CSV table of C-alpha atoms in Angstrom, one decimal:
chain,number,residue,atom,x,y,z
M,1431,UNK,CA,0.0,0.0,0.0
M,1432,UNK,CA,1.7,3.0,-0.8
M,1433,UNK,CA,0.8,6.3,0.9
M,1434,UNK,CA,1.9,9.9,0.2
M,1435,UNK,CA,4.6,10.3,2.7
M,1436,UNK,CA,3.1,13.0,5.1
M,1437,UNK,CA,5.4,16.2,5.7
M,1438,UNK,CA,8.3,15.0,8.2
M,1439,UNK,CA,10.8,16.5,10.1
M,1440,UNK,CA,13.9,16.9,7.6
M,1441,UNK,CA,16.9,15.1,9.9
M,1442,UNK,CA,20.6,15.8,9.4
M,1443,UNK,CA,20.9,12.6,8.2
M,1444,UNK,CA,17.8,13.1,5.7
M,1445,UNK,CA,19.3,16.4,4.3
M,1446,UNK,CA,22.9,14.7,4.1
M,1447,UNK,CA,21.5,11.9,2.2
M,1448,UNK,CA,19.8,14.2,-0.6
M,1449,UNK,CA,23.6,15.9,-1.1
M,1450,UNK,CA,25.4,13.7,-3.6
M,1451,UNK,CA,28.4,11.5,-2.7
M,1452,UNK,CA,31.0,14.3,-3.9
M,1453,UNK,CA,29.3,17.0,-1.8
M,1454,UNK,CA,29.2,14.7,1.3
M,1455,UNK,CA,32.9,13.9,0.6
M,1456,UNK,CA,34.1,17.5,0.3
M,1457,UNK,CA,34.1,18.3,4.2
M,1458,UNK,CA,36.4,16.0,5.5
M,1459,UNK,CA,38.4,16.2,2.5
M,1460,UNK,CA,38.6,20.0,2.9
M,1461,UNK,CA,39.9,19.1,6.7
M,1462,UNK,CA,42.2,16.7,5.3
M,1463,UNK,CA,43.4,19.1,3.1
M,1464,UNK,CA,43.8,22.0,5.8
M,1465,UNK,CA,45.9,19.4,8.3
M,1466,UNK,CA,48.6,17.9,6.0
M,1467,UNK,CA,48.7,19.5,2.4
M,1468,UNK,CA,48.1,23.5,3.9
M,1469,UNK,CA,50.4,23.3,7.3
M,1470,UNK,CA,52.9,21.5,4.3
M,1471,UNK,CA,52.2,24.4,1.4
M,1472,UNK,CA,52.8,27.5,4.0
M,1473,UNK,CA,55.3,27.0,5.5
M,1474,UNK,CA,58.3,28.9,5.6
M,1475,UNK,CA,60.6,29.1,2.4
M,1476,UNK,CA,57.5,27.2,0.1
M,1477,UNK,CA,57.3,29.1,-2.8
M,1478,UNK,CA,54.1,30.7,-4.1
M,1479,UNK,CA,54.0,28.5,-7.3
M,1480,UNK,CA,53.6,25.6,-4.4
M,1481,UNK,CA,51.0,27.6,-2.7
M,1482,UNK,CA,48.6,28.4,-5.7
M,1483,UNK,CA,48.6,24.4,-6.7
M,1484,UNK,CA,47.6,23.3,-3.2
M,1485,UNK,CA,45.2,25.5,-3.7
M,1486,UNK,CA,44.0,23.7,-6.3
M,1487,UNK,CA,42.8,21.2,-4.1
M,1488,UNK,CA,39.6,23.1,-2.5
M,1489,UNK,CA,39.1,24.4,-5.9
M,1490,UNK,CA,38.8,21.1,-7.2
M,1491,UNK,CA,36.6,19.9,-4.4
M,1492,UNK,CA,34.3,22.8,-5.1
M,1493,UNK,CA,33.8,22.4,-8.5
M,1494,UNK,CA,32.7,18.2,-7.8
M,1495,UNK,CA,30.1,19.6,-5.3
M,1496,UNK,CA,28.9,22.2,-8.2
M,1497,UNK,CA,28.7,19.6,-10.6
M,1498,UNK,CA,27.6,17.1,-8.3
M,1499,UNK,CA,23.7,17.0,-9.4
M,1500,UNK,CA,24.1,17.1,-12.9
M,1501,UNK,CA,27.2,14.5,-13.4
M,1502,UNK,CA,27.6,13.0,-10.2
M,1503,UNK,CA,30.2,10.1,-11.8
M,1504,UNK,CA,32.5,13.2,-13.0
M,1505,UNK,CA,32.5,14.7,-10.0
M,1506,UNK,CA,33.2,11.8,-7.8
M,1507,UNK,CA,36.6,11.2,-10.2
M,1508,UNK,CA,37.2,15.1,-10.0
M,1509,UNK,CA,37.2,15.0,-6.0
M,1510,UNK,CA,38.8,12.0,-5.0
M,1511,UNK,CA,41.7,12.0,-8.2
M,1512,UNK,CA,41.6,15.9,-8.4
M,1513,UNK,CA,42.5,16.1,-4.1
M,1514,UNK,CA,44.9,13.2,-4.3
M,1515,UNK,CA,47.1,14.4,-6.7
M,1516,UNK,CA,47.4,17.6,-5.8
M,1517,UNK,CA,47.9,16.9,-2.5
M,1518,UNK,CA,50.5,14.5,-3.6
M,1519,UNK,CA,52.3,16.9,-5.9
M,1520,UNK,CA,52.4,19.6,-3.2
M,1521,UNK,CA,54.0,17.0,-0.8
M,1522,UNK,CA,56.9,16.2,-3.8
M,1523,UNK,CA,57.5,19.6,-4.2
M,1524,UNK,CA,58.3,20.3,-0.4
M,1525,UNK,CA,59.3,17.1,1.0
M,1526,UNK,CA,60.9,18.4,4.4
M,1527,UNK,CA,57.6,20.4,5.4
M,1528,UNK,CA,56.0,17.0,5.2
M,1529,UNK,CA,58.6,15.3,6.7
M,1530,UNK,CA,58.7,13.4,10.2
M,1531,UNK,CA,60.5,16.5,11.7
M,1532,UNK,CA,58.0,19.1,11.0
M,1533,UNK,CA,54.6,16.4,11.6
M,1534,UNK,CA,54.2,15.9,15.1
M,1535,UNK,CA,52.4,12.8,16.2
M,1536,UNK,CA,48.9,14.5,17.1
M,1537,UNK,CA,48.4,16.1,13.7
M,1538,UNK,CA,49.5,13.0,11.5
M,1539,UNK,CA,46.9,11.2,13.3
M,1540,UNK,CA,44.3,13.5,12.8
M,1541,UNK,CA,45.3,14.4,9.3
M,1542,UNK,CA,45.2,10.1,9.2
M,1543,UNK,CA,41.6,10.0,10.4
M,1544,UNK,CA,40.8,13.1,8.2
M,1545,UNK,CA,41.7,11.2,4.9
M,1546,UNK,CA,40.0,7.8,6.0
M,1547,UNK,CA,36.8,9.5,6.6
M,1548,UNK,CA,37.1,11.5,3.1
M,1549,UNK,CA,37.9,8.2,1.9
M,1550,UNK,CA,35.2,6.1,3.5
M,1551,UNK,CA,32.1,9.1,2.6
M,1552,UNK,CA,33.6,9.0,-1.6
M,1553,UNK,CA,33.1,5.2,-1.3
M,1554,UNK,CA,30.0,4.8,0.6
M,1555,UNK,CA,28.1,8.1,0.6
M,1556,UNK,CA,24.8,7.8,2.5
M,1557,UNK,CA,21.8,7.4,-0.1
M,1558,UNK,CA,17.9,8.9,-0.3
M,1559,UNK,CA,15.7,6.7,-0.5
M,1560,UNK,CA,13.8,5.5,-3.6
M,1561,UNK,CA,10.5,5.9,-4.4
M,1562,UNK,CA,10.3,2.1,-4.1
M,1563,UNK,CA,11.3,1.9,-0.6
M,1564,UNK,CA,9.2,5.0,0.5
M,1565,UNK,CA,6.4,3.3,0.1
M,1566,UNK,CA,7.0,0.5,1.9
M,1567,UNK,CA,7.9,2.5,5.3
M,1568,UNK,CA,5.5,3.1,7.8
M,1569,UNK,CA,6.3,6.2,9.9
M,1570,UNK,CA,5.0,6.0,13.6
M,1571,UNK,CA,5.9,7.4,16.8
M,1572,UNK,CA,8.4,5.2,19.3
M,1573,UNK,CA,7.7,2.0,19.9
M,1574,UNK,CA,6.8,1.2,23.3
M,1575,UNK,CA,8.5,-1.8,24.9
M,1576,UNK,CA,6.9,-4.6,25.8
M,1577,UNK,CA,7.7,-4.7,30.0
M,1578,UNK,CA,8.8,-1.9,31.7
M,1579,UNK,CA,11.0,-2.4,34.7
M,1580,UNK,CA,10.4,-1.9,38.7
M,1581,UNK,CA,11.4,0.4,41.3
M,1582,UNK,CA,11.5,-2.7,43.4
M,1583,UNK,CA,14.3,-4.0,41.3
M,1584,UNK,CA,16.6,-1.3,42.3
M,1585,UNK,CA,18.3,-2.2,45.5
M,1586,UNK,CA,19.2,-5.9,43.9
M,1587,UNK,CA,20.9,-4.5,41.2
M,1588,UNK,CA,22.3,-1.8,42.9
M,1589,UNK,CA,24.0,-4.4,45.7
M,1590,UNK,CA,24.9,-6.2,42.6
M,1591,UNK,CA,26.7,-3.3,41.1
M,1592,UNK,CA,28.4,-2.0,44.4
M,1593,UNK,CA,29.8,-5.6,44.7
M,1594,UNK,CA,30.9,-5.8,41.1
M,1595,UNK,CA,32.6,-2.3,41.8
M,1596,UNK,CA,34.3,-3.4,44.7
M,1597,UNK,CA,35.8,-6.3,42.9
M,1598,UNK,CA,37.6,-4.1,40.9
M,1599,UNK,CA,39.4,-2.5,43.6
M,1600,UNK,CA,41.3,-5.7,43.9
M,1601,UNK,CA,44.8,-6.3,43.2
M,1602,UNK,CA,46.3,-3.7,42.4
M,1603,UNK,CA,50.0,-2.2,42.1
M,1604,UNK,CA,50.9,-5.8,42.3
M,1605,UNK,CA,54.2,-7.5,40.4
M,1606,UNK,CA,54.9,-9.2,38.3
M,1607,UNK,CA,52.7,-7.9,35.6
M,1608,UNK,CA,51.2,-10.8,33.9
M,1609,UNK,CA,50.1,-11.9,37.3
M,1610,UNK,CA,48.2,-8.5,37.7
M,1611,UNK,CA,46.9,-8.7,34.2
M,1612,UNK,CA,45.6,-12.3,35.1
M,1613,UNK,CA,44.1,-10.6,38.2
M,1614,UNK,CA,42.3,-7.8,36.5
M,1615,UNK,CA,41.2,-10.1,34.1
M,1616,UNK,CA,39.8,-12.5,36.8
M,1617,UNK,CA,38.1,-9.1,38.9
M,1618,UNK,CA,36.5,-8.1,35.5
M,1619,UNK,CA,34.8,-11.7,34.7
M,1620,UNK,CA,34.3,-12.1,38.7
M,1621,UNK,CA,32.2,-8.9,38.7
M,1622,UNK,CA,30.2,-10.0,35.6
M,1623,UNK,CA,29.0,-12.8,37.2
M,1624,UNK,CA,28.0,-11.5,40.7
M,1625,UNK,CA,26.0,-8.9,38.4
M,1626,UNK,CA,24.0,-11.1,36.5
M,1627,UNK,CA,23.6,-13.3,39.6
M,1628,UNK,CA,21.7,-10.4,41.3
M,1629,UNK,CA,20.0,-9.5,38.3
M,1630,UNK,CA,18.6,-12.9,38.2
M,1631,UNK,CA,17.4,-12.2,41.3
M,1632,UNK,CA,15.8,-9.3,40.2
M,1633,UNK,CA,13.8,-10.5,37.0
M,1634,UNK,CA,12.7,-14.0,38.3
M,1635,UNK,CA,9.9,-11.7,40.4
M,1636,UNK,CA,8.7,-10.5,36.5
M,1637,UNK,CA,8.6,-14.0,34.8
M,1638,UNK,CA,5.9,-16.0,34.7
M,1639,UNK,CA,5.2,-19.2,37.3
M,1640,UNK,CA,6.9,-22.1,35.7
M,1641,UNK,CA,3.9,-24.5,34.0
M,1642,UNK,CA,6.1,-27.8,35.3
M,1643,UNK,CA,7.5,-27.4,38.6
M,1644,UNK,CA,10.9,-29.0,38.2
M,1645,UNK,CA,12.6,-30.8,41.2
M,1646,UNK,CA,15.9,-28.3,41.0
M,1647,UNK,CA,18.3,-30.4,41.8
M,1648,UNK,CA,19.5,-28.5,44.9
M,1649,UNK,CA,21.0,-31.0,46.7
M,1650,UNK,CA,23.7,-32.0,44.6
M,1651,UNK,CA,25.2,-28.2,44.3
M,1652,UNK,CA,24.4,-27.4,48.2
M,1653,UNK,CA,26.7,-30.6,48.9
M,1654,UNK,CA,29.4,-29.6,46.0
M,1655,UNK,CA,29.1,-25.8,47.8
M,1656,UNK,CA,29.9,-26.9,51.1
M,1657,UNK,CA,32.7,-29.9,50.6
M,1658,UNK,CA,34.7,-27.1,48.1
M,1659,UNK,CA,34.3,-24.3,51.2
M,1660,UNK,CA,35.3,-26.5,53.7
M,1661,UNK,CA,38.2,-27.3,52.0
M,1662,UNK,CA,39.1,-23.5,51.2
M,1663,UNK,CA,38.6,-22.8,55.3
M,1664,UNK,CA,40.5,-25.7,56.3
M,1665,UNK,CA,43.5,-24.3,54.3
M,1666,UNK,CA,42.8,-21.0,54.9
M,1667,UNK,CA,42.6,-21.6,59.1
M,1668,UNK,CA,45.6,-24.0,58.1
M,1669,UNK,CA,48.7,-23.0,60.5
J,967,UNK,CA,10.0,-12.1,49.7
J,968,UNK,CA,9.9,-15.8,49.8
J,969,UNK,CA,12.0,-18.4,51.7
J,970,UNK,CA,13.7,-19.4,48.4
J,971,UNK,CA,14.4,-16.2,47.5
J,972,UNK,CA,16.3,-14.8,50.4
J,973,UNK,CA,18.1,-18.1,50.4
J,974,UNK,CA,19.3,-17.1,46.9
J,975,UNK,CA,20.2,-13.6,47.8
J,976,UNK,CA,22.3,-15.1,50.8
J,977,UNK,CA,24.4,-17.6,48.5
J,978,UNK,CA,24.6,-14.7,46.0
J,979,UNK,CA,26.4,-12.3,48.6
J,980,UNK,CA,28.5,-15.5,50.4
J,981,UNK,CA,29.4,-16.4,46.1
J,982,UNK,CA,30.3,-12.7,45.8
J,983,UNK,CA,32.5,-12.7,49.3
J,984,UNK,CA,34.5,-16.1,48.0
J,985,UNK,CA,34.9,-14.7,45.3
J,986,UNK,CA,36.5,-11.8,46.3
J,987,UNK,CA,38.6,-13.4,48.7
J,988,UNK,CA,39.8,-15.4,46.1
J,989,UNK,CA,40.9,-12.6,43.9
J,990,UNK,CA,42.7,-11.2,47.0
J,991,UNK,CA,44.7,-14.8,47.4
J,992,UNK,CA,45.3,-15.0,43.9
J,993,UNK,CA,46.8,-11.0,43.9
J,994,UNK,CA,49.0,-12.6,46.9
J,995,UNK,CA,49.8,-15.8,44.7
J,996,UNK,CA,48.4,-18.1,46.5
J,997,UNK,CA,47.2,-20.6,43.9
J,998,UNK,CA,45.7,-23.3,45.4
J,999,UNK,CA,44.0,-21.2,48.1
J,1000,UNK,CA,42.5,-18.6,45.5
J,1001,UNK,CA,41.4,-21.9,43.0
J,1002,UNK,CA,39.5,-23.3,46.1
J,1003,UNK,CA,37.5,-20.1,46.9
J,1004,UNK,CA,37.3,-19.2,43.6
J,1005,UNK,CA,35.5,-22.4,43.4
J,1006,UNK,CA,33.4,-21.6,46.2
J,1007,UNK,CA,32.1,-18.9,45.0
J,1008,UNK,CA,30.9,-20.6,41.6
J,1009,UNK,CA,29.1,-23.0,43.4
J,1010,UNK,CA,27.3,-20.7,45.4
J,1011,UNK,CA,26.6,-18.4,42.6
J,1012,UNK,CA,24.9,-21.2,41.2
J,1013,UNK,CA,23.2,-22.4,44.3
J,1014,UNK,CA,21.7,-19.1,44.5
J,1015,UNK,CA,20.6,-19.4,41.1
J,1016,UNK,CA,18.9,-22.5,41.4
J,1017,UNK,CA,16.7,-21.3,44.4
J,1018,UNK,CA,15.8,-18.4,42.3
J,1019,UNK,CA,15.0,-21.1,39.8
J,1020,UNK,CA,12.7,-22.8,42.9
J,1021,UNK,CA,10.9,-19.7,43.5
J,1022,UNK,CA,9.4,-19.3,40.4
């Protein structure tokens, strides 16, 4: 059944989606761009010719986001090709501005992150959706879940999560260090089980009465319980 | 709260005191003490759960 979509709020995500791939693209290429080709290009002693062909690199991002309606394929080609080599022909031209010595370790990995992301939106640019698929969504408001939860859960899983907490304060500052690794390790998985155990606790009360009442088998674990504390007390009171 | 129920909080806070201790005898290196109460507290963990299981 298809429907006339009714008038929506536009998201950021919406409006994103209706810019083409090259447009979406430009931003973090134009941050990319400002990290490691411009900090490269103006530096001291770079001359201009250098300067006005990493300029070439907004340029060129600008002119795939003009064109980016009408020939989206060119302008993908234009952005990612047209940025690259630039970039890369500013980076020739003044190898010791881009050099180890002049990138410190905070801006390569931003200028890192600033290229993968360029990268990642000219690959896979978020897409409108088609007529097709409008008309097989169904806008509503939130969906309301099914069981809501209890004040009068609160105290278990709070003691749970106070006990979990103070597991954690457990060996430290402790040598060598694979035997504290071992330990956190231990504390971390310890904890996760203390906090489901009380949150067991909590959510049998909202579960429904079992239809066959089975014999737990208590006996068996009570007796396993006490023969394996026994034994940790008697070496424990040990002399 | 039902009988079963408080029996499985109690074996949930002795599983959660075992276990601790064990953590603090395994941070000391002692092995054999920490796999015993680390054991201990296991068991009662799931001791507690099975009452839980018996209160339903």
């Amino acid at each position: 059944m298809s429907e006339s979509a009714p008038e929506r709020d536009r998201s950021l995500i919406s409006r994103v989606s209706e810019l083409g791939a090259s447009a979406q693209a430009s931003i973090p290429g134009l941050y990319a761009w400002g990290v490691t080709v411009a900090s490269c290009a103006w530096a001291r002693g770079v001359p201009w010719q250098t300067k006005v062909l990493a300029m070439m690199g907004p340029l060129v991002l600008l002119a795939s986001v003009l064109i980016d309606k009408e020939r989206p394929n060119v302008a993908r080609q234009l952005s990612v090709w047209g940025l690259v080599v630039t970039s890369l022909i500013v980076w020739a031209l003044v190898p010791t501005a881009a050099g180890p010595s002049r990138f410190d370790t905070t801006r390569g990995v931003l200028g890192m992150l600033g290229w993968a992301v360029f990268a990642f939106a000219s690959a896979a640019p978020a897409f409108q959706r088609t007529e097709g698929e409008e008309s097989r969504v169904v806008e509503r408001g939130r969906l309301e879940p099914r069981q809501r939860g209890s004040r009068k859960d609160l105290p278990y899983l709070s003691v749970g999560i106070a006990l979990t907490v103070a597991l954690q304060c457990i060996g430290w500052g402790i040598e060598p260090r694979e035997r504290a690794l071992f330990v956190r390790l231990y504390t971390i998985v310890a904890g996760m089980a203390v906090l489901g155990s009380f949150a067991s606790v909590a959510l049998v009360k909202h579960l429904p009465p079992a239809r066959k009442k089975r014999r737990a088998r208590l006996a068996g674990w009570l007796l396993a319980f006490f023969v394996v504390a026994g034994l940790a007390l008697g070496f424990e009171l040990a002399p | 709260m039902g009988p079963t129920e408080t029996l499985g909080i109690v074996f949930a806070l002795a599983g959660s005191a075992a276990l601790a201790w064990g953590g603090h005898a395994l941070a000391q290196a002692a092995d054999v003490r920490a796999f015993l109460w680390i054991c201990a507290g296991a068991l009662a963990l799931r001791v507690s759960s099975r009452f839980v299981e018996e209160g339903r």
